[in-house]
Coordinates of C-alpha atoms in Angstrom, one line a residue:
M264 CA 116.8 -16.0 -147.8
P265 CA 117.0 -15.3 -151.5
L266 CA 115.3 -12.4 -152.7
P267 CA 112.8 -14.1 -155.4
L268 CA 111.6 -16.3 -152.0
L269 CA 111.3 -13.2 -150.4
A270 CA 109.4 -11.8 -152.9
T271 CA 106.7 -14.7 -153.5
L272 CA 106.2 -14.6 -149.7
A273 CA 105.3 -10.9 -149.9
A274 CA 103.5 -11.2 -152.7
A275 CA 101.0 -14.2 -151.2
L276 CA 100.8 -12.3 -147.9
I277 CA 99.6 -9.1 -149.5
S278 CA 96.8 -10.8 -151.4
V279 CA 95.6 -12.4 -148.2
P280 CA 92.9 -10.1 -146.6
Q281 CA 94.3 -8.5 -143.3
Q282 CA 91.0 -10.1 -141.5
A283 CA 92.1 -13.7 -142.5
F284 CA 95.0 -13.0 -140.2
A285 CA 94.3 -10.5 -137.3
E286 CA 91.0 -9.5 -135.1
S287 CA 91.5 -5.9 -136.4
P288 CA 93.0 -4.8 -139.5
N289 CA 95.4 -2.4 -137.4
D290 CA 97.1 -5.8 -135.8
A291 CA 99.5 -6.3 -138.7
A292 CA 100.9 -3.1 -138.0
K293 CA 102.0 -3.8 -134.5
A294 CA 105.1 -5.7 -136.0
T295 CA 108.3 -3.8 -135.2
S296 CA 111.7 -4.6 -137.6
P297 CA 114.3 -5.8 -135.7
R298 CA 116.8 -4.0 -137.5
L299 CA 118.2 -1.2 -139.3
F300 CA 120.3 -2.7 -142.4
E301 CA 122.4 -4.7 -140.3
M302 CA 122.5 -3.2 -136.8
P303 CA 120.2 -4.8 -134.1
V304 CA 117.9 -2.1 -132.9
A305 CA 116.0 -1.9 -129.1
D306 CA 112.6 -3.6 -130.1
V307 CA 111.5 -7.0 -130.8
V308 CA 109.4 -7.8 -133.6
G309 CA 106.2 -8.0 -131.7
P310 CA 103.4 -10.3 -130.0
Y311 CA 102.9 -13.5 -131.9
Q312 CA 104.7 -11.7 -135.2
A313 CA 107.8 -13.2 -137.0
S314 CA 109.8 -11.2 -139.3
L315 CA 112.1 -12.2 -142.4
S316 CA 114.3 -9.9 -144.3
Y317 CA 116.9 -10.2 -146.8
D318 CA 118.9 -7.7 -148.7
G319 CA 121.6 -9.2 -151.5
S320 CA 123.9 -6.8 -153.2
L321 CA 123.4 -5.3 -156.8
L322 CA 126.8 -3.9 -157.7
E323 CA 129.7 -4.7 -155.6
E324 CA 134.1 -4.7 -155.7
P325 CA 136.1 -6.3 -155.5
G326 CA 134.4 -9.4 -156.9
I327 CA 132.3 -10.4 -153.6
L328 CA 128.8 -10.3 -153.2
S329 CA 127.0 -9.1 -150.1
S330 CA 124.2 -9.8 -148.3
A331 CA 122.3 -10.2 -144.8
G332 CA 119.4 -11.4 -143.3
V333 CA 117.3 -11.8 -140.2
A334 CA 114.9 -14.3 -139.2
A335 CA 112.9 -13.0 -135.6
L336 CA 110.0 -14.7 -133.9
G337 CA 108.2 -12.6 -131.3
I338 CA 107.7 -14.2 -127.7
G339 CA 105.4 -11.5 -126.0
D340 CA 105.7 -8.0 -126.2
L341 CA 109.5 -8.3 -124.6
A342 CA 111.3 -11.0 -126.3
Q343 CA 112.2 -12.7 -129.8
V344 CA 114.4 -15.7 -130.7
E345 CA 116.3 -14.9 -134.2
Y346 CA 118.7 -16.0 -136.6
R347 CA 120.6 -13.4 -137.7
H348 CA 123.6 -12.5 -139.9
T349 CA 126.3 -10.5 -137.9
S350 CA 128.7 -8.4 -139.6
A351 CA 132.1 -8.8 -140.2
I352 CA 135.2 -8.5 -142.7
G353 CA 136.4 -11.9 -144.0
V354 CA 140.1 -12.9 -144.9
R355 CA 139.7 -11.5 -148.4
G356 CA 138.2 -8.4 -147.6
G357 CA 135.0 -8.3 -148.1
N358 CA 131.6 -8.8 -146.5
V359 CA 131.3 -11.9 -144.3
P360 CA 127.5 -12.5 -143.0
L361 CA 128.8 -14.6 -139.6
P362 CA 125.7 -16.8 -138.9
A363 CA 124.3 -16.7 -135.1
V364 CA 121.3 -17.7 -133.3
G365 CA 119.9 -16.0 -130.4
V366 CA 117.6 -14.5 -128.1
Q367 CA 116.9 -10.7 -127.1
F368 CA 115.2 -9.0 -124.3
K369 CA 113.7 -5.5 -124.1
L370 CA 113.4 -3.7 -120.6
P371 CA 110.0 -3.3 -119.9
F372 CA 109.6 0.5 -120.0
A373 CA 106.2 2.2 -120.9
Q374 CA 106.3 3.5 -124.5
E375 CA 105.0 6.8 -123.5
S376 CA 107.6 7.5 -120.8
R377 CA 110.9 9.4 -121.8
I378 CA 113.2 7.2 -120.8
P379 CA 114.8 5.2 -123.7
A380 CA 114.3 1.9 -125.1
I381 CA 116.9 -0.9 -124.3
A382 CA 117.3 -4.2 -125.1
L383 CA 120.0 -6.6 -124.3
A384 CA 120.9 -9.8 -127.0
Y385 CA 122.9 -12.9 -126.9
R386 CA 124.0 -14.5 -130.2
L387 CA 125.7 -17.8 -130.4
G388 CA 127.6 -17.7 -133.4
V389 CA 128.0 -20.2 -136.1
E390 CA 131.3 -21.3 -137.6
H391 CA 131.7 -20.3 -140.9
I392 CA 134.8 -21.2 -143.6
E393 CA 136.7 -19.3 -146.0
T394 CA 139.4 -20.1 -148.1
L395 CA 142.2 -18.5 -148.8
R396 CA 145.7 -19.3 -151.0
G397 CA 144.6 -23.0 -150.6
I398 CA 144.4 -22.5 -146.8
E399 CA 140.6 -23.1 -144.7
Y400 CA 140.1 -20.7 -142.1
L401 CA 137.4 -20.7 -139.6
E402 CA 135.8 -17.8 -138.7
K403 CA 133.2 -17.3 -135.6
A404 CA 131.6 -14.5 -133.8
T405 CA 129.6 -14.9 -130.4
D406 CA 128.0 -11.0 -129.3
V407 CA 126.5 -9.9 -126.2
Y408 CA 124.6 -7.0 -127.9
L409 CA 123.5 -3.9 -125.9
V410 CA 121.7 -1.3 -127.8
S411 CA 119.1 1.4 -127.1
R412 CA 116.5 3.7 -129.0
I413 CA 116.3 7.5 -128.1
A414 CA 112.8 9.0 -129.6
L415 CA 113.7 12.9 -130.7
P416 CA 111.1 15.5 -132.3
A417 CA 110.4 15.2 -136.2
S418 CA 109.9 11.3 -135.9
I419 CA 113.5 11.1 -135.4
N420 CA 115.4 8.1 -133.8
V421 CA 119.0 7.7 -132.5
H422 CA 120.3 4.2 -131.7
L423 CA 123.1 3.3 -129.9
G424 CA 124.8 0.2 -129.6
L425 CA 128.1 -1.9 -128.2
R426 CA 128.5 -5.3 -129.6
M427 CA 130.9 -7.5 -127.3
T428 CA 132.4 -9.7 -129.5
S429 CA 134.2 -13.1 -128.9
A430 CA 135.9 -13.4 -132.2
L431 CA 137.2 -16.9 -133.2
F432 CA 139.8 -17.3 -136.2
A433 CA 141.5 -20.9 -136.8
S434 CA 143.4 -23.0 -139.4
D435 CA 144.6 -26.1 -139.1
D436 CA 147.9 -24.5 -137.3
V437 CA 146.6 -21.8 -135.7
R438 CA 144.0 -20.8 -133.4
L439 CA 143.0 -17.2 -132.0
E440 CA 140.3 -16.0 -129.8
E441 CA 139.9 -12.5 -129.5
T442 CA 137.2 -9.8 -127.5
L443 CA 136.4 -7.1 -129.0
Y444 CA 134.1 -4.2 -127.8
L445 CA 132.7 -2.7 -131.0
P446 CA 130.4 0.4 -131.4
A447 CA 127.4 1.5 -133.5
L448 CA 125.3 4.3 -134.2
G449 CA 121.9 4.4 -136.2
I450 CA 119.6 7.4 -137.0
T451 CA 116.3 7.3 -138.7
R452 CA 113.9 9.8 -139.8
S453 CA 110.6 8.9 -140.8
H454 CA 107.9 10.5 -142.8
G455 CA 104.8 8.6 -143.8
N456 CA 105.5 5.6 -145.0
T457 CA 109.2 6.2 -145.8
T458 CA 112.0 6.3 -143.4
A459 CA 115.4 7.3 -144.1
V460 CA 118.3 5.1 -142.0
M461 CA 122.0 5.7 -141.6
E462 CA 124.0 2.9 -139.4
L463 CA 127.7 3.0 -138.7
G464 CA 130.1 1.2 -136.5
R465 CA 132.8 -1.7 -136.3
A466 CA 133.0 -5.0 -137.2
P467 CA 135.4 -7.8 -136.2
M468 CA 138.0 -8.2 -139.0
F469 CA 139.8 -11.0 -140.0
V470 CA 143.1 -10.5 -141.5
V471 CA 145.8 -12.9 -142.7
D472 CA 149.1 -11.4 -143.8
A473 CA 151.2 -12.3 -146.6
N474 CA 153.4 -15.1 -144.4
N475 CA 149.8 -16.8 -143.8
N476 CA 149.9 -15.2 -140.4
P477 CA 146.1 -14.3 -139.3
S478 CA 145.1 -11.8 -136.9
V479 CA 141.6 -10.6 -135.6
E480 CA 141.2 -6.5 -135.7
H481 CA 138.4 -4.3 -136.0
G482 CA 137.0 -2.9 -139.4
F483 CA 134.4 -0.3 -140.3
T484 CA 131.1 -0.4 -141.7
G485 CA 128.4 2.0 -143.0
R486 CA 125.3 1.9 -144.7
L487 CA 122.9 4.8 -146.0
G488 CA 119.5 3.9 -147.5
L489 CA 115.6 4.2 -147.7
R490 CA 112.9 1.7 -146.3
W491 CA 109.4 2.3 -148.0
R492 CA 106.3 0.2 -146.1
L493 CA 104.5 -0.8 -149.1
H494 CA 101.9 -2.6 -146.6
P495 CA 101.4 -3.6 -143.3
R496 CA 103.3 -6.8 -143.7
V497 CA 105.7 -5.9 -146.6
S498 CA 108.7 -3.0 -146.6
L499 CA 111.5 -2.8 -149.3
D500 CA 114.8 -1.7 -148.8
A501 CA 117.6 0.0 -150.9
S502 CA 121.1 1.0 -149.6
A503 CA 124.6 2.1 -150.1
G504 CA 127.4 0.5 -148.1
Y505 CA 131.0 0.5 -147.4
L506 CA 133.6 -1.6 -145.6
A507 CA 137.0 -0.2 -144.5
K508 CA 139.9 -0.6 -142.5
G509 CA 141.5 1.6 -140.0
S510 CA 143.9 1.5 -137.0
G511 CA 142.3 4.4 -135.2
V512 CA 138.9 5.9 -134.4
A513 CA 138.3 6.6 -138.2
P514 CA 138.5 4.4 -141.5
S515 CA 142.2 4.8 -143.3
E516 CA 141.1 2.6 -146.0
L517 CA 138.3 1.3 -148.4
L518 CA 137.6 -1.9 -148.6
Q519 CA 134.2 -2.9 -150.6
W520 CA 131.4 -0.8 -151.2
D521 CA 128.4 -2.0 -152.5
I522 CA 124.5 -1.4 -153.4
R523 CA 122.0 -3.7 -151.9
F524 CA 118.1 -4.1 -152.7
G525 CA 115.9 -6.2 -150.2
G526 CA 112.8 -6.4 -148.4
E527 CA 111.0 -7.7 -145.0
V528 CA 107.9 -9.2 -144.5
F529 CA 106.2 -9.7 -141.1
I530 CA 104.0 -12.9 -140.5
P531 CA 101.4 -13.1 -137.9
W532 CA 102.2 -16.6 -136.7
G533 CA 100.1 -16.4 -133.7
Q534 CA 96.8 -15.9 -135.5
L535 CA 97.8 -18.2 -138.4
A536 CA 98.4 -21.0 -135.3
C537 CA 94.8 -19.7 -134.1
T538 CA 93.1 -20.5 -137.3
S539 CA 94.5 -23.9 -138.3
L540 CA 95.3 -25.6 -135.0
S541 CA 93.2 -23.5 -132.4
V542 CA 96.2 -22.8 -130.3
F543 CA 97.4 -19.4 -129.1
C544 CA 93.7 -18.1 -129.3
K545 CA 94.0 -16.1 -126.2

């Protein structure tokens, strides 16, 4: 979703009184973001809530703009369906937001319990085409994602994820399929309406050497930034991130860095359906 469209939708939602959407002014605050920046979290967006988010780069290297977006629709307290850009590094060495559609389920632990939140998601990859040296390459990643959130004192949350990816990389002459196990770590610290966010992880990396031989490897991603909750239905993001490659447990060569700005809006689709169509009212 382009940033101007997201900004227009946010302005429209802010201008409408809370009572037009919810049974109480606090209902909009029940919506939860389904992501950090690119890393999924062990929460669903909320019952009869929808989330639309998009981040796009303002400054980039080496000439490749980067972006990420999520659209999630809450189905009850423990499930959501979603369209998401999953993280990957493309044949040009830049960010490739591979599209995927999927569903996420949250295990039914009570929020007041000390058990960490846990969620499991399946995301079916959608084919993406990149061109390098006149050759078209098909890139696709289908994921099973396990993620946990551990609440600590001082409004700190630690997010631990494991992405099990079936990566497809193909051209007219070659077809490769690889299974990758990609860990991720996220840490958030909230104060009032502001949240500091850090995420680190691995991502599929599609590589073509000088002889046009393709391979699927793993790369490294990282992002650090802030999220401001301007309104119960609207938040703004600003972050800086990098992509890198490396053969071991740490990155060895920087591929790309960027600065992104974006936001997220929450839409109480259940209340809208009740008001306009008299459905989902109970």
